[in-house]
XYZ file of C-alpha atoms in Angstrom:
662
model
C 0.206 -0.198 0.197
C 1.433 3.163 -1.058
C 2.028 6.270 1.667
C 1.685 9.796 1.723
C 4.397 11.753 3.802
C 3.793 15.012 3.724
C 2.217 15.454 0.571
C 4.196 13.376 -1.284
C 3.462 9.685 -2.834
C 6.244 7.263 -1.532
C 4.794 4.494 -4.207
C 7.539 2.021 -4.097
C 7.411 -0.303 -0.139
C 11.070 -1.067 -0.056
C 11.821 2.931 0.011
C 8.809 3.054 2.655
C 10.887 0.776 4.643
C 14.599 2.343 4.520
C 13.194 5.606 6.295
C 11.180 6.117 9.627
C 8.748 9.094 9.811
C 10.994 10.898 11.303
C 13.928 10.733 8.562
C 11.290 11.191 5.970
C 10.126 14.649 7.669
C 13.866 15.892 7.823
C 14.500 15.375 4.254
C 11.198 16.531 2.894
C 12.873 19.912 4.951
C 16.097 19.650 2.966
C 14.544 18.918 -0.248
C 11.988 21.850 -0.308
C 14.516 24.329 0.959
C 17.104 23.018 -1.845
C 14.218 23.552 -4.625
C 12.481 26.496 -2.634
C 16.636 28.084 -3.565
C 17.085 27.337 -6.756
C 13.379 26.613 -8.552
C 13.737 23.129 -10.807
C 15.925 21.044 -8.639
C 18.352 18.667 -10.860
C 20.914 15.777 -10.516
C 23.410 17.856 -11.215
C 22.412 20.890 -8.342
C 22.119 17.738 -5.656
C 26.360 18.067 -5.213
C 26.327 21.469 -3.853
C 23.428 20.731 -2.092
C 23.785 17.762 0.214
C 26.621 19.119 2.197
C 23.929 19.920 5.234
C 22.886 16.093 5.329
C 24.610 14.047 7.780
C 26.951 10.511 6.370
C 26.862 11.861 3.114
C 27.727 15.938 3.779
C 30.204 14.512 6.592
C 32.225 11.557 4.543
C 31.957 12.882 1.146
C 33.472 16.064 0.006
C 31.278 17.710 -2.857
C 33.980 16.357 -5.647
C 33.182 12.739 -4.715
C 29.596 13.270 -4.465
C 29.546 14.781 -7.953
C 31.836 12.099 -9.249
C 29.612 9.159 -7.457
C 26.319 10.547 -9.888
C 28.391 11.002 -12.782
C 29.053 7.719 -12.589
C 25.699 6.187 -11.523
C 23.237 8.272 -14.161
C 23.448 8.630 -17.525
C 21.479 12.307 -17.405
C 22.372 14.774 -14.428
C 20.264 16.713 -16.310
C 16.904 15.073 -15.106
C 14.737 16.460 -12.820
C 14.538 15.268 -9.050
C 11.621 14.332 -7.312
C 11.538 13.840 -3.788
C 11.222 9.700 -4.345
C 14.686 10.425 -6.485
C 16.579 12.475 -4.362
C 15.272 9.665 -1.408
C 17.255 7.164 -3.750
C 20.161 9.335 -3.978
C 20.850 10.243 -0.513
C 20.499 6.585 0.287
C 23.374 5.383 -2.985
C 25.535 8.159 -1.877
C 24.853 7.332 2.004
C 25.670 3.585 1.110
C 29.103 4.575 -0.798
C 30.209 7.261 2.126
C 29.650 4.087 4.504
C 31.681 2.037 2.402
C 34.509 3.757 2.612
C 34.500 4.223 6.322
C 37.682 3.653 8.000
C 39.793 4.969 5.339
C 41.568 8.144 7.320
C 40.476 11.110 9.407
C 37.000 11.967 8.134
C 35.199 8.874 8.448
C 35.873 8.594 12.207
C 32.829 10.333 12.550
C 30.501 7.994 12.739
C 31.094 7.096 17.120
C 32.024 10.761 17.760
C 28.939 12.420 16.311
C 25.654 10.795 15.530
C 25.922 6.408 14.966
C 21.572 6.392 15.285
C 21.610 8.364 11.898
C 22.847 5.029 9.792
C 20.122 3.964 7.387
C 22.480 1.031 7.052
C 20.998 -1.900 9.012
C 24.657 -3.514 9.626
C 26.454 -3.481 12.964
C 30.457 -4.135 13.829
C 30.282 -7.161 15.973
C 33.481 -6.869 17.339
C 32.414 -3.083 18.580
C 29.556 -5.513 20.158
C 31.577 -7.424 22.007
C 33.048 -4.425 22.931
C 30.058 -2.737 24.424
C 28.984 -6.111 25.573
C 32.285 -6.704 28.159
C 31.925 -2.310 28.754
C 28.631 -3.621 29.951
C 28.873 -6.744 32.023
C 31.836 -5.040 33.920
C 30.251 -2.082 35.178
C 26.887 -3.213 35.827
C 27.592 -6.616 36.835
C 26.623 -5.929 40.345
C 23.310 -3.969 39.717
C 20.563 -5.490 42.143
C 18.035 -5.684 38.893
C 20.200 -6.373 35.689
C 22.492 -9.397 37.765
C 20.232 -11.738 36.768
C 20.514 -10.646 33.154
C 23.859 -10.465 33.527
C 26.994 -11.090 31.639
C 25.710 -11.093 28.530
C 27.095 -13.120 26.217
C 28.876 -11.061 22.872
C 28.698 -13.825 20.616
C 24.801 -13.546 20.901
C 21.575 -10.591 20.064
C 20.727 -11.173 24.139
C 21.937 -7.926 24.100
C 18.972 -6.248 22.295
C 17.036 -8.830 24.269
C 17.380 -7.153 27.481
C 17.785 -3.822 26.115
C 13.756 -4.012 25.096
C 12.248 -3.040 28.820
C 14.466 0.235 28.795
C 16.452 -0.549 31.802
C 20.290 -1.270 30.796
C 20.290 1.842 28.786
C 18.423 3.703 31.726
C 21.068 2.160 34.087
C 23.935 2.515 31.402
C 23.179 6.181 31.426
C 23.587 6.744 35.059
C 27.150 4.701 34.514
C 27.887 7.439 32.119
C 26.628 10.718 33.527
C 26.154 9.427 37.615
C 22.270 11.054 39.083
C 21.245 12.205 35.419
C 18.364 9.502 35.999
C 16.488 8.965 39.052
C 16.404 5.146 39.506
C 13.186 5.598 41.560
C 11.605 6.691 37.804
C 12.195 3.079 36.345
C 10.227 0.892 35.858
C 11.389 -2.169 37.305
C 8.994 -5.244 37.807
C 9.784 -8.572 36.104
C 7.152 -8.390 33.892
C 6.321 -5.024 32.424
C 3.487 -3.938 30.528
C 3.703 -2.176 27.362
C 2.938 1.158 29.104
C 5.882 0.504 31.302
C 7.952 -0.700 28.934
C 7.435 2.109 26.735
C 7.819 4.760 29.573
C 11.368 3.431 30.498
C 12.341 3.661 26.713
C 10.696 7.468 26.280
C 12.698 7.887 29.955
C 16.311 7.215 28.773
C 15.888 8.742 25.485
C 15.272 12.050 26.584
C 17.845 11.638 29.202
C 20.303 10.673 26.445
C 19.546 13.691 24.911
C 20.023 15.589 27.808
C 23.402 14.357 28.351
C 24.535 15.084 24.418
C 23.620 12.084 22.783
C 21.824 12.362 19.140
C 18.880 10.413 18.555
C 16.767 12.025 15.867
C 16.572 9.431 14.114
C 15.188 6.724 16.977
C 11.877 6.436 18.739
C 10.993 3.547 21.791
C 9.505 1.266 19.218
C 12.893 1.020 17.843
C 14.083 -0.303 21.280
C 10.501 -2.538 21.602
C 11.600 -4.257 17.836
C 15.604 -4.779 18.857
C 17.081 -2.492 15.482
C 19.989 -3.651 16.532
C 22.390 -0.814 14.657
C 20.081 1.811 16.220
C 19.753 -0.021 19.441
C 24.127 -0.030 18.997
C 24.682 3.246 18.157
C 22.834 4.626 21.437
C 24.623 2.504 23.651
C 27.912 3.159 21.692
C 27.264 7.300 21.966
C 26.369 6.545 26.019
C 29.582 4.784 26.641
C 31.322 7.295 24.898
C 30.086 10.027 26.796
C 31.524 7.805 29.701
C 34.871 7.032 28.452
C 35.625 10.813 27.975
C 34.522 12.412 31.055
C 37.644 12.579 32.308
C 39.478 14.805 29.568
C 37.808 17.740 31.534
C 40.095 20.250 32.744
C 37.633 20.051 36.186
C 37.574 16.576 36.646
C 41.636 16.124 35.635
C 43.531 18.776 36.272
C 46.257 17.470 35.547
C 45.978 18.489 31.778
C 47.557 21.891 32.446
C 50.319 20.185 31.273
C 49.282 19.981 28.041
C 49.592 23.608 27.397
C 52.052 26.986 28.348
C 50.078 30.480 28.890
C 46.348 30.738 30.451
C 45.153 31.409 26.692
C 46.237 28.533 25.502
C 44.264 26.903 28.966
C 41.324 28.732 27.709
C 41.396 26.442 24.347
C 41.871 23.686 25.713
C 38.938 24.086 27.733
C 36.975 24.615 24.389
C 38.092 21.648 22.856
C 35.949 18.691 22.384
C 37.516 15.578 25.317
C 38.520 13.348 21.629
C 40.556 16.508 21.051
C 42.176 16.769 23.790
C 43.057 13.108 24.013
C 44.615 13.419 21.195
C 46.422 16.788 22.077
C 47.257 13.849 25.055
C 48.630 10.902 23.423
C 50.777 13.142 21.087
C 52.253 15.274 23.945
C 53.427 12.031 25.294
C 54.839 10.647 21.772
C 57.062 13.965 21.801
C 58.924 12.819 24.736
C 59.664 9.241 22.418
C 61.304 9.118 18.798
C 57.991 8.184 17.058
C 58.385 11.526 14.950
C 54.676 11.707 13.603
C 51.271 13.442 14.482
C 48.642 11.399 15.631
C 45.648 13.327 14.047
C 42.946 10.857 14.454
C 41.554 6.974 15.987
C 41.482 4.975 12.521
C 44.719 5.316 9.931
C 47.143 6.783 12.572
C 47.058 4.114 14.604
C 46.797 1.426 12.362
C 50.343 0.069 12.041
C 50.095 -0.255 16.009
C 53.315 1.774 15.745
C 52.057 5.015 18.227
C 50.523 2.573 20.728
C 53.454 1.177 21.576
C 55.669 3.997 22.246
C 52.621 5.912 24.281
C 52.848 2.398 26.500
C 56.154 2.393 26.643
C 55.808 6.319 28.527
C 53.775 5.449 30.074
C 54.414 2.217 31.712
C 58.010 1.385 30.801
C 58.348 -1.305 33.940
C 56.016 -3.187 31.609
C 57.855 -2.963 28.174
C 58.593 -5.444 25.468
C 61.354 -4.776 23.625
C 60.029 -6.868 20.403
C 57.574 -4.309 20.139
C 58.829 -1.832 18.561
C 61.431 -4.470 16.489
C 58.481 -6.703 14.995
C 57.630 -5.984 11.227
C 53.620 -7.247 10.904
C 51.451 -4.285 12.514
C 49.007 -7.709 13.269
C 52.413 -8.720 15.661
C 52.501 -5.290 17.166
C 49.312 -4.576 17.515
C 49.075 -7.876 19.806
C 52.339 -7.094 21.706
C 50.435 -3.460 22.347
C 47.347 -5.258 23.839
C 49.400 -7.318 26.185
C 51.334 -4.722 27.372
C 48.250 -2.964 27.783
C 47.034 -5.843 29.606
C 49.496 -6.135 31.967
C 48.986 -2.757 33.175
C 45.346 -3.230 34.138
C 43.481 -1.364 31.026
C 40.759 -3.079 29.543
C 40.955 -3.626 25.638
C 37.640 -2.631 24.242
C 39.533 -4.263 20.953
C 41.597 -6.762 19.226
C 44.464 -7.257 17.492
C 42.360 -7.184 14.157
C 40.479 -3.755 15.280
C 43.662 -1.922 15.596
C 45.128 -3.342 11.923
C 41.520 -2.425 10.850
C 41.999 1.048 11.958
C 38.081 0.922 14.008
C 38.231 4.389 14.791
C 35.351 3.718 17.673
C 36.943 1.238 19.432
C 40.593 2.732 18.919
C 38.764 6.038 20.810
C 37.811 3.822 23.317
C 40.764 1.958 24.094
C 42.840 4.898 24.172
C 40.269 6.956 26.576
C 40.726 3.850 28.591
C 44.635 3.732 28.962
C 44.250 7.865 29.512
C 41.226 7.144 32.813
C 43.910 4.169 34.333
C 47.118 5.962 33.717
C 47.543 9.916 32.226
C 51.059 10.148 33.253
C 50.326 13.916 34.246
C 51.701 15.736 37.018
C 49.940 17.208 39.756
C 50.005 20.759 40.027
C 51.995 22.074 43.083
C 49.003 24.576 43.140
C 45.477 25.187 42.484
C 44.870 25.702 39.163
C 43.177 29.092 39.592
C 41.368 29.576 36.841
C 39.042 26.399 37.817
C 37.198 28.230 40.682
C 33.747 29.322 39.120
C 31.814 32.135 40.518
C 27.929 30.942 41.272
C 27.058 33.351 38.347
C 29.524 31.602 36.179
C 28.784 28.127 37.458
C 24.605 29.102 36.350
C 26.462 30.114 33.179
C 28.170 26.608 32.717
C 25.374 24.786 33.436
C 22.809 27.356 30.453
C 25.807 26.592 28.225
C 25.414 22.628 28.398
C 21.221 23.044 28.865
C 21.514 25.027 25.435
C 23.990 23.258 23.548
C 22.235 20.094 24.044
C 19.190 21.244 23.088
C 20.824 22.553 19.941
C 22.046 19.286 19.363
C 18.537 17.597 19.387
C 17.231 19.607 16.986
C 19.225 17.126 14.114
C 21.574 20.461 13.086
C 24.326 19.278 10.246
C 26.842 20.372 12.242
C 27.782 18.856 16.002
C 27.851 21.659 18.447
C 31.039 20.609 21.278
C 31.185 24.298 22.942
C 28.416 26.833 22.451
C 30.551 29.761 23.270
C 33.387 28.656 20.486
C 31.234 26.703 17.970
C 28.533 29.287 17.681
C 31.740 32.508 16.498
C 31.262 31.545 12.594
C 27.381 31.707 12.963
C 26.537 29.163 10.780
C 25.105 26.399 13.403
C 23.058 29.068 14.650
C 22.081 29.808 11.268
C 21.241 25.984 10.975
C 19.286 26.315 14.632
C 17.374 29.017 12.848
C 16.468 27.127 10.183
C 15.389 23.507 12.335
C 13.161 25.972 14.328
C 11.971 28.479 11.576
C 12.070 26.068 8.132
C 12.906 28.648 5.460
C 14.025 31.896 7.432
C 17.352 31.729 6.433
C 19.111 33.389 3.238
C 21.160 30.252 2.314
C 22.612 31.939 -0.246
C 24.101 34.852 1.492
C 25.845 32.214 4.235
C 29.089 31.086 4.531
C 29.636 27.767 4.832
C 32.894 26.778 7.211
C 35.468 26.348 6.762
C 35.436 30.429 7.273
C 39.119 32.021 7.054
C 37.958 35.501 6.259
C 36.685 36.876 9.853
C 34.375 39.211 7.847
C 32.800 36.302 6.515
C 31.502 34.814 9.982
C 30.292 38.421 10.761
C 28.329 37.900 7.765
C 27.102 34.808 9.209
C 25.896 36.804 12.996
C 24.536 39.670 11.419
C 22.443 37.614 9.877
C 21.893 35.271 12.715
C 20.969 39.174 14.601
C 18.246 40.210 11.748
C 16.716 36.549 11.824
C 16.649 37.412 15.173
C 15.048 40.771 15.320
C 12.731 39.746 12.446
C 11.174 37.039 15.454
C 10.726 39.960 17.697
C 14.365 38.381 19.717
C 14.861 41.494 22.520
C 18.412 42.112 20.638
C 19.337 45.296 21.994
C 23.097 46.798 21.679
C 23.631 43.029 20.251
C 25.379 43.262 16.701
C 27.027 39.871 14.736
C 30.520 40.947 15.975
C 29.359 40.180 19.678
C 28.960 36.700 18.491
C 31.845 36.356 16.711
C 34.283 38.071 19.980
C 32.281 34.867 21.759
C 30.733 37.454 24.274
C 29.523 34.484 26.422
C 26.130 36.956 27.943
C 24.862 37.978 24.518
C 25.198 34.581 23.155
C 23.288 32.943 26.080
C 20.569 35.318 25.685
C 20.362 35.171 22.268
C 19.862 31.014 22.558
C 17.728 31.379 25.631
C 15.049 33.720 23.747
C 15.935 31.198 20.549
C 14.444 28.473 22.715
C 11.931 30.021 24.025
C 10.676 31.299 20.777
C 10.521 27.653 19.813
C 8.797 26.271 22.665
C 6.215 29.167 22.088
C 5.704 27.942 18.553
C 5.495 24.108 19.552
C 2.619 25.401 21.532
C 0.961 27.754 18.773
C 0.927 25.139 16.142
C 0.163 21.929 18.063
C -3.510 22.899 18.557
C -5.961 26.191 18.039
C -6.459 26.811 21.892
C -4.686 30.051 21.378
C -7.336 31.267 19.458
C -5.458 32.985 16.812
C -3.357 34.958 19.456
C 0.320 33.997 20.065
C 0.351 32.163 23.151
C 2.951 34.314 26.058
C 4.749 33.118 29.478
C 1.708 34.502 31.182
C -0.518 31.959 29.322
C 1.855 29.099 30.220
C 1.620 30.225 34.203
C -1.497 30.122 34.016
C -2.422 26.948 32.261
C -0.144 25.593 35.235
C -1.758 26.845 37.717
C -4.935 26.040 36.535
C -4.186 22.414 36.321
C -2.770 22.425 39.680
C -6.306 24.187 41.121
C -8.187 21.373 39.155
C -6.906 18.893 41.259
C -7.740 19.729 44.690
C -4.696 21.959 45.669
C -3.996 25.004 46.660
C -0.305 25.284 45.590
C 0.433 27.562 42.957
C 3.292 29.769 41.359
C 3.316 33.963 41.658
C 6.061 33.582 38.936
C 8.411 31.563 37.375
C 10.984 33.336 39.543
C 9.035 32.200 42.908
C 11.136 30.843 45.783
C 8.467 28.936 47.003
C 8.920 26.548 43.597
C 12.571 25.228 44.987
C 10.930 22.329 47.110
C 8.962 21.037 43.544
C 5.890 20.665 45.089
C 4.123 22.506 42.589
C 5.613 21.005 39.502
C 5.203 16.982 40.832
C 1.058 19.241 41.369
C 1.221 19.366 38.473
C 2.878 16.235 37.122
C 0.748 14.690 38.936
C -2.370 16.253 37.142
C -1.433 15.759 33.580
C -0.641 12.076 34.020
C -2.482 10.856 37.916
C -0.297 8.122 37.496
C 3.389 9.120 37.296
C 3.741 10.930 40.185
C 4.715 8.259 43.345
C 3.630 10.401 46.628
C 5.345 7.612 48.869
C 8.696 8.574 46.900
C 8.168 12.440 47.603
C 9.760 14.301 50.832
C 8.440 17.909 51.634
C 11.621 19.424 50.236
C 12.358 20.880 53.956
C 16.131 20.397 53.563
C 18.572 20.959 51.078
C 18.961 16.862 50.396
C 14.999 16.509 50.311
C 14.843 19.513 47.647
C 17.248 16.964 45.374
C 14.998 14.428 46.391
C 12.672 15.811 44.606
C 14.258 18.039 41.604
C 16.060 14.677 40.919
C 12.422 12.849 40.187
C 10.513 15.827 38.984
C 13.232 15.800 36.105
C 12.514 12.079 35.650
C 9.740 11.815 35.639
C 8.718 14.584 33.391
C 10.864 13.056 30.106
C 9.556 9.696 31.661
C 6.218 11.047 30.174
C 7.484 12.577 26.936
C 8.855 16.040 27.766
C 12.102 16.603 26.743
C 13.776 19.235 28.716
C 17.532 19.857 29.081
C 17.894 21.599 33.102
C 19.216 20.335 36.103
C 18.148 19.837 39.751
C 20.084 22.746 40.921
C 17.887 25.191 38.119
C 14.875 23.721 40.383
C 16.573 24.304 43.813
C 17.214 27.776 43.052
C 14.637 28.897 40.924
C 16.095 29.482 37.227
C 13.424 31.659 35.948
C 14.634 30.459 32.157
C 14.392 26.739 33.047
C 10.889 26.851 35.316
C 9.330 28.658 32.101
C 11.023 25.554 29.735
C 9.884 22.853 32.289
C 6.113 24.255 32.478
C 5.621 24.973 28.670
C 7.408 21.583 28.122
C 4.831 19.472 30.217
C 1.887 22.251 28.265
C 3.054 20.454 25.308
C 2.979 17.202 26.656
C -0.301 17.704 27.662
C -1.886 18.992 24.418
C -0.027 16.197 22.299
C -2.288 13.859 23.889
C -6.028 12.875 22.637
C -8.519 14.947 23.564
C -10.448 11.772 25.650
C -7.394 11.744 27.707
C -7.226 15.449 28.201
C -10.820 15.400 29.779
C -9.978 12.625 31.860
C -7.673 15.080 33.545
C -10.564 17.301 33.862
C -10.167 20.056 31.329
C -12.111 20.198 28.285
C -11.287 22.277 24.673
C -13.635 24.797 25.834
C -11.525 25.095 29.272
C -8.334 25.891 27.765
C -9.795 27.761 25.397
C -11.085 29.805 28.033
C -8.401 29.545 30.393
C -6.701 30.984 28.114
C -8.728 33.529 26.831
C -8.292 35.068 30.226
C -4.639 34.886 30.799
C -4.130 36.410 27.753
C -5.714 39.431 28.730
C -4.175 39.269 32.272
C -1.798 41.723 33.013
C -0.865 40.912 36.382
C 2.677 38.911 35.794
C 4.423 40.013 32.019
C 7.294 37.384 32.398
C 8.736 38.626 28.166
C 9.575 42.044 30.340
C 12.258 39.959 32.042
C 12.773 37.117 29.976
C 15.474 37.959 28.018
C 17.509 40.539 29.753
C 17.888 38.417 33.078
């Protein structure tokens, strides 16, 4: 049966089965943007226009895409419809994937978004490595130990992952405290609803720690789609293994740099780049004269590993390692050296020789964790001492970074303040939030060497922001290029807020033709809580009484009565009780389907911006539910319409005047 997605008929059953609806929606958006920019779209136009597509744009140059199409299609002047575009995309992606392992460019699958691949194949070596990691870190878990250890030679991993518990637990190993385990459904036999809640919780939590899960849903876990499940697991493990590559956690890293300017540069690098710098720092002490630039082709011969381990653990050196000529034998000796150091392998000698980027990265990261060979600073590192204001800036940077990456932009960002300075990723985010608003004809694509080209991009960002009625007084494109943290955060906050208000506006006609406002959200939340008979309310999104968490727990209970276990809720009187309530709020909000990026501290300290986003996210989730489900929670369409009519005319509280300046 033909499927009609977004007004375009996809008649080929095989083609339908290659994509999820989310993937089709994203690709459809790209296709329409390209056609809108140049009118009639031909095969010859595609190489220059597909640079923003994941895998194809990342792993193939424009020249490589053009050469492939020239060899594959007789007439490049043929007009492209949506089905032909999808076929070209699949062919190019298969071509890109077939070249994996041939250099640094292709090492991005693990470092960025392995869940985006459409080729339903998995690496047995990677699966075995990740299974070993899970067995090691979760083997003693009180719930999972009856299922572990997992046999890596089977597909038991994907069966065990079907109830969602394992991946929730793995997230907490990677970033402790992300999920309040009281929110995980851990009965022996879960019903479909409880299982779906666990998957929703783990996916929203994975996004909140930096995973890219744009093309995966709860059904993929339930069906055990191996390449997607393994993609999520690999990202979570990567985050865990690279967690120590941060100056705050490992101040010894200052040994890698000289003056304070170099320190700032080091702090802005993604963890995998710091790992490469650390590796080269030690290799400079040896006779090894090459620079390692990737975890694939540059380490395939095993020489870099041999020299590195000789520096870190000379007591375990085997002279034969640098004498043998066979790379496979050398790789075997390298792993034996690592074993004597007490390092877990994560890979085989064959994986080294074949240049597996994922497993080589995991191997080096574990060596760093086990023995980094750096000196402890004699004096406290003063630049790591941060004020409360700077701590909040750091939290907001993380929230906005993870939010932008969750949009599915082509450029993965590792540090907001550095990665937005050329303006390109901000234009990508704006195009996701308001499709078609960016004039790509005048945008300058990275790499950008000329500073004025960056300013041009950022000027367009500011111009679009003003068009969207953001408060951008005294903000110019050059402020973004210069990395002005407060102005960048102010812009991103307004972009996130705009996105949430637009989602609410277009989801249903409850706004009666009016724009949603902060006051609408505030009034809705108070009305929902009041409908349960509670006397709790919030006066504003900076109401200090919110710090105990009770209001948000009552709001969540109002929209989904079964989600809050009140036996687990504290009175929120002490700091410890507030922390317990805050972590529980975040986990159960994610469990019902809210995509949020705040931390417990944001609730405890009543961060006005995050309180608004949390409330709006709960409201958005509620509006997405079938009308009959909403009515069962005490609201009808007319009730909500009347409520918003009243609140839109209210002048008792105007958060919009404060939202972008605080």
